[in-house]
């Protein structure tokens, strides 16, 4: 059995909830765990969960975010299932977060851009997740930035790579990128008061992390 755990995304300027990231979990031996292979989860199962979850949230929030890798983003079957889900959850906006995960099948920037145009026709937005790590480096995603709506900076990725000291300078860089390309910038992985203060000092208003709310099971 699969369910989504939700983590809130906040605008700290007015302490408002702007949306949720939906994080899929699998129940194994009575415990909720990360699925071992995300791509093995049937897309119909995921699309049904998106619809059922977002429909219950539709009067509470403006958007829900959903993770895909690059190969999933350009897959026609997955795209149609996501479009069908969006049609049923309006006026909630569905945002696709394309992760830094490297896939077996190479995906070109032009494939991403072409798919963005398709999703644009259905009011589905592109978010580039995990910027600055994995394959989502600036040089790699630069051609896609004009077509995105949002970028997400995941501090937990930098910590996992032993690059925590690089976070402030990288945030300054990516904030400038967001301003230049007129994108939303969400700071992810805020875990304590010191990181909250750093975000205040850098004037990054959109945030997500355990400091503001842990992922919690959404009961259907």
Short mmCIF file of C-alpha atoms in Angstrom, two decimals:
data_model
loop_
_atom_site.label_atom_id
_atom_site.label_comp_id
_atom_site.label_asym_id
_atom_site.label_seq_id
_atom_site.Cartn_x
_atom_site.Cartn_y
_atom_site.Cartn_z
CA UNK A 1 0.00 0.00 0.00
CA UNK A 2 1.19 3.49 -0.88
CA UNK A 3 0.28 6.84 0.63
CA UNK A 4 1.56 10.39 0.44
CA UNK A 5 3.22 12.12 3.35
CA UNK A 6 2.85 15.90 3.13
CA UNK A 7 5.41 18.53 4.07
CA UNK A 8 4.31 22.18 4.25
CA UNK A 9 5.86 24.96 2.19
CA UNK A 10 5.68 28.39 3.81
CA UNK A 11 5.98 32.04 2.92
CA UNK A 12 7.53 33.45 6.09
CA UNK A 13 6.78 37.07 5.16
CA UNK A 14 3.20 36.52 6.30
CA UNK A 15 3.57 33.05 7.87
CA UNK A 16 1.24 31.56 5.28
CA UNK A 17 1.01 28.04 3.89
CA UNK A 18 1.57 28.16 0.12
CA UNK A 19 1.44 24.44 -0.62
CA UNK A 20 2.59 20.94 0.19
CA UNK A 21 5.22 18.65 -1.26
CA UNK A 22 3.81 15.15 -1.61
CA UNK A 23 6.32 12.45 -0.64
CA UNK A 24 5.25 8.91 -1.49
CA UNK A 25 5.78 6.17 1.09
CA UNK A 26 5.11 2.43 1.11
CA UNK A 27 3.74 0.42 4.02
CA UNK A 28 6.00 -2.55 4.76
CA UNK A 29 5.52 -4.72 7.87
CA UNK A 30 3.33 -2.07 9.43
CA UNK A 31 5.83 0.75 8.88
CA UNK A 32 5.91 3.55 6.32
CA UNK A 33 9.21 3.54 4.41
CA UNK A 34 10.77 5.01 1.28
CA UNK A 35 10.01 2.76 -1.70
CA UNK A 36 13.12 0.94 -2.87
CA UNK A 37 12.33 1.59 -6.53
CA UNK A 38 10.18 4.63 -7.29
CA UNK A 39 9.93 3.79 -10.98
CA UNK A 40 8.33 0.43 -10.20
CA UNK A 41 5.28 2.13 -8.64
CA UNK A 42 2.49 1.98 -11.26
CA UNK A 43 1.74 5.45 -12.59
CA UNK A 44 -2.00 4.75 -12.29
CA UNK A 45 -1.47 4.16 -8.57
CA UNK A 46 0.43 7.43 -8.21
CA UNK A 47 -2.06 9.43 -10.29
CA UNK A 48 -4.99 8.07 -8.26
CA UNK A 49 -3.21 9.00 -5.02
CA UNK A 50 -2.49 12.50 -6.32
CA UNK A 51 -6.15 13.00 -7.21
CA UNK A 52 -7.52 11.63 -3.94
CA UNK A 53 -5.04 13.59 -1.84
CA UNK A 54 -5.31 16.91 -3.68
CA UNK A 55 -9.10 16.79 -3.84
CA UNK A 56 -9.22 16.72 -0.03
CA UNK A 57 -6.79 19.64 0.13
CA UNK A 58 -8.33 21.78 -2.61
CA UNK A 59 -10.01 24.29 -0.30
CA UNK A 60 -6.95 24.65 1.94
CA UNK A 61 -3.98 25.31 -0.37
CA UNK A 62 -3.01 26.68 -3.75
CA UNK A 63 -0.59 24.01 -4.93
CA UNK A 64 0.83 20.53 -4.44
CA UNK A 65 4.29 19.47 -5.62
CA UNK A 66 5.14 16.05 -6.95
CA UNK A 67 8.59 14.57 -7.68
CA UNK A 68 9.63 13.04 -10.99
CA UNK A 69 13.01 12.36 -12.57
CA UNK A 70 13.84 13.61 -16.06
CA UNK A 71 12.85 10.37 -17.79
CA UNK A 72 9.47 10.35 -16.03
CA UNK A 73 8.93 14.03 -16.88
CA UNK A 74 9.10 13.35 -20.63
CA UNK A 75 7.22 10.00 -20.56
CA UNK A 76 3.95 10.40 -22.51
CA UNK A 77 1.98 7.88 -20.45
CA UNK A 78 3.00 9.51 -17.18
CA UNK A 79 2.33 12.97 -18.62
CA UNK A 80 -1.23 12.06 -19.59
CA UNK A 81 -1.93 10.58 -16.17
CA UNK A 82 -0.63 13.77 -14.54
CA UNK A 83 -2.78 15.93 -16.83
CA UNK A 84 -5.84 13.84 -15.94
CA UNK A 85 -5.02 14.34 -12.27
CA UNK A 86 -4.66 18.12 -12.73
CA UNK A 87 -8.06 18.34 -14.39
CA UNK A 88 -9.68 16.71 -11.38
CA UNK A 89 -7.96 18.74 -8.66
CA UNK A 90 -8.44 22.26 -10.06
CA UNK A 91 -8.18 24.96 -8.77
CA UNK A 92 -5.21 23.42 -6.92
CA UNK A 93 -2.09 23.79 -9.10
CA UNK A 94 0.11 20.76 -9.68
CA UNK A 95 3.85 21.48 -9.71
CA UNK A 96 6.27 18.86 -11.05
CA UNK A 97 9.61 18.86 -9.28
CA UNK A 98 12.28 17.42 -11.58
CA UNK A 99 14.97 15.92 -9.36
CA UNK A 100 18.74 15.71 -9.71
CA UNK A 101 18.58 11.93 -10.13
CA UNK A 102 20.54 10.56 -13.08
CA UNK A 103 18.49 8.10 -15.14
CA UNK A 104 19.45 5.13 -17.30
CA UNK A 105 18.01 6.83 -20.37
CA UNK A 106 19.56 10.19 -21.26
CA UNK A 107 17.06 13.05 -21.62
CA UNK A 108 17.95 16.11 -23.68
CA UNK A 109 17.18 19.67 -22.68
CA UNK A 110 15.03 19.99 -25.80
CA UNK A 111 12.90 17.05 -24.68
CA UNK A 112 12.38 18.79 -21.33
CA UNK A 113 11.50 22.08 -23.02
CA UNK A 114 9.04 20.42 -25.42
CA UNK A 115 7.32 18.71 -22.49
CA UNK A 116 7.14 22.00 -20.55
CA UNK A 117 5.12 23.47 -23.44
CA UNK A 118 2.73 20.49 -23.23
CA UNK A 119 2.32 20.88 -19.47
CA UNK A 120 1.91 24.66 -19.80
CA UNK A 121 -1.21 24.05 -21.86
CA UNK A 122 -2.64 22.25 -18.84
CA UNK A 123 -1.52 24.74 -16.16
CA UNK A 124 1.12 22.36 -14.75
CA UNK A 125 4.35 24.06 -13.70
CA UNK A 126 7.99 22.94 -13.80
CA UNK A 127 10.12 23.14 -10.67
CA UNK A 128 13.82 22.29 -10.88
CA UNK A 129 14.60 20.47 -7.65
CA UNK A 130 17.93 19.90 -5.89
CA UNK A 131 19.70 22.71 -7.77
CA UNK A 132 23.46 22.72 -7.42
CA UNK A 133 23.68 18.96 -6.84
CA UNK A 134 23.57 15.84 -9.02
CA UNK A 135 22.86 16.68 -12.66
CA UNK A 136 20.99 19.88 -11.74
CA UNK A 137 24.07 22.10 -11.95
CA UNK A 138 23.72 25.60 -13.36
CA UNK A 139 25.49 24.76 -16.65
CA UNK A 140 23.27 21.73 -17.17
CA UNK A 141 19.92 23.38 -16.44
CA UNK A 142 20.67 26.86 -17.82
CA UNK A 143 18.84 26.20 -21.13
CA UNK A 144 15.76 25.05 -19.19
CA UNK A 145 15.59 27.94 -16.71
CA UNK A 146 13.55 30.26 -18.99
CA UNK A 147 10.82 27.59 -19.09
CA UNK A 148 10.67 26.85 -15.36
CA UNK A 149 8.47 28.47 -12.73
CA UNK A 150 10.47 27.53 -9.66
CA UNK A 151 13.81 26.28 -8.37
CA UNK A 152 14.40 24.46 -5.07
CA UNK A 153 17.64 24.50 -3.10
CA UNK A 154 17.94 21.38 -0.93
CA UNK A 155 20.34 22.02 1.95
CA UNK A 156 20.12 18.37 2.97
CA UNK A 157 21.84 17.37 -0.29
CA UNK A 158 24.79 19.65 0.45
CA UNK A 159 25.02 18.27 3.98
CA UNK A 160 24.95 14.69 2.68
CA UNK A 161 27.82 15.49 0.30
CA UNK A 162 29.90 17.10 3.05
CA UNK A 163 29.45 20.53 1.45
CA UNK A 164 27.53 22.29 4.23
CA UNK A 165 30.10 25.11 4.34
CA UNK A 166 29.26 25.94 0.72
CA UNK A 167 25.56 26.52 1.40
CA UNK A 168 25.56 30.31 2.07
CA UNK A 169 27.58 31.22 -1.03
CA UNK A 170 25.55 28.85 -3.18
CA UNK A 171 22.33 30.34 -1.88
CA UNK A 172 23.48 33.83 -2.82
CA UNK A 173 24.26 32.55 -6.33
CA UNK A 174 20.94 30.77 -6.80
CA UNK A 175 18.95 33.67 -5.39
CA UNK A 176 20.49 35.82 -8.13
CA UNK A 177 19.60 33.17 -10.71
CA UNK A 178 16.00 33.18 -9.46
CA UNK A 179 15.85 36.96 -9.74
CA UNK A 180 17.38 36.98 -13.22
CA UNK A 181 14.96 34.37 -14.54
CA UNK A 182 11.96 35.57 -12.49
CA UNK A 183 11.57 32.26 -10.67
CA UNK A 184 10.30 31.31 -7.24
CA UNK A 185 13.12 30.07 -5.02
CA UNK A 186 12.21 27.62 -2.26
CA UNK A 187 14.81 26.83 0.39
CA UNK A 188 14.41 23.21 1.43
CA UNK A 189 15.87 21.34 4.40
CA UNK A 190 15.66 24.08 7.03
CA UNK A 191 16.14 22.14 10.27
CA UNK A 192 16.96 24.59 13.04
CA UNK A 193 16.84 28.18 14.25
CA UNK A 194 20.32 28.99 12.91
CA UNK A 195 19.29 27.97 9.39
CA UNK A 196 16.05 29.90 9.74
CA UNK A 197 18.09 32.98 10.70
CA UNK A 198 20.42 32.46 7.74
CA UNK A 199 17.41 32.41 5.43
CA UNK A 200 16.16 35.63 7.07
CA UNK A 201 19.56 37.27 6.56
CA UNK A 202 19.58 36.24 2.89
CA UNK A 203 15.95 37.37 2.50
CA UNK A 204 14.73 34.03 1.17
CA UNK A 205 11.05 33.95 2.04
CA UNK A 206 9.79 30.62 0.66
CA UNK A 207 10.90 27.71 2.82
CA UNK A 208 10.39 24.06 3.66
CA UNK A 209 11.93 21.81 6.30
CA UNK A 210 11.59 20.03 9.61
CA UNK A 211 11.91 23.37 11.44
CA UNK A 212 8.51 24.34 10.05
CA UNK A 213 6.88 20.90 9.83
CA UNK A 214 7.86 17.27 9.36
CA UNK A 215 6.28 15.17 6.60
CA UNK A 216 3.08 13.66 7.97
CA UNK A 217 0.79 10.91 6.72
CA UNK A 218 -2.27 12.27 4.93
CA UNK A 219 -5.18 9.97 5.66
CA UNK A 220 -7.56 9.26 2.83
#
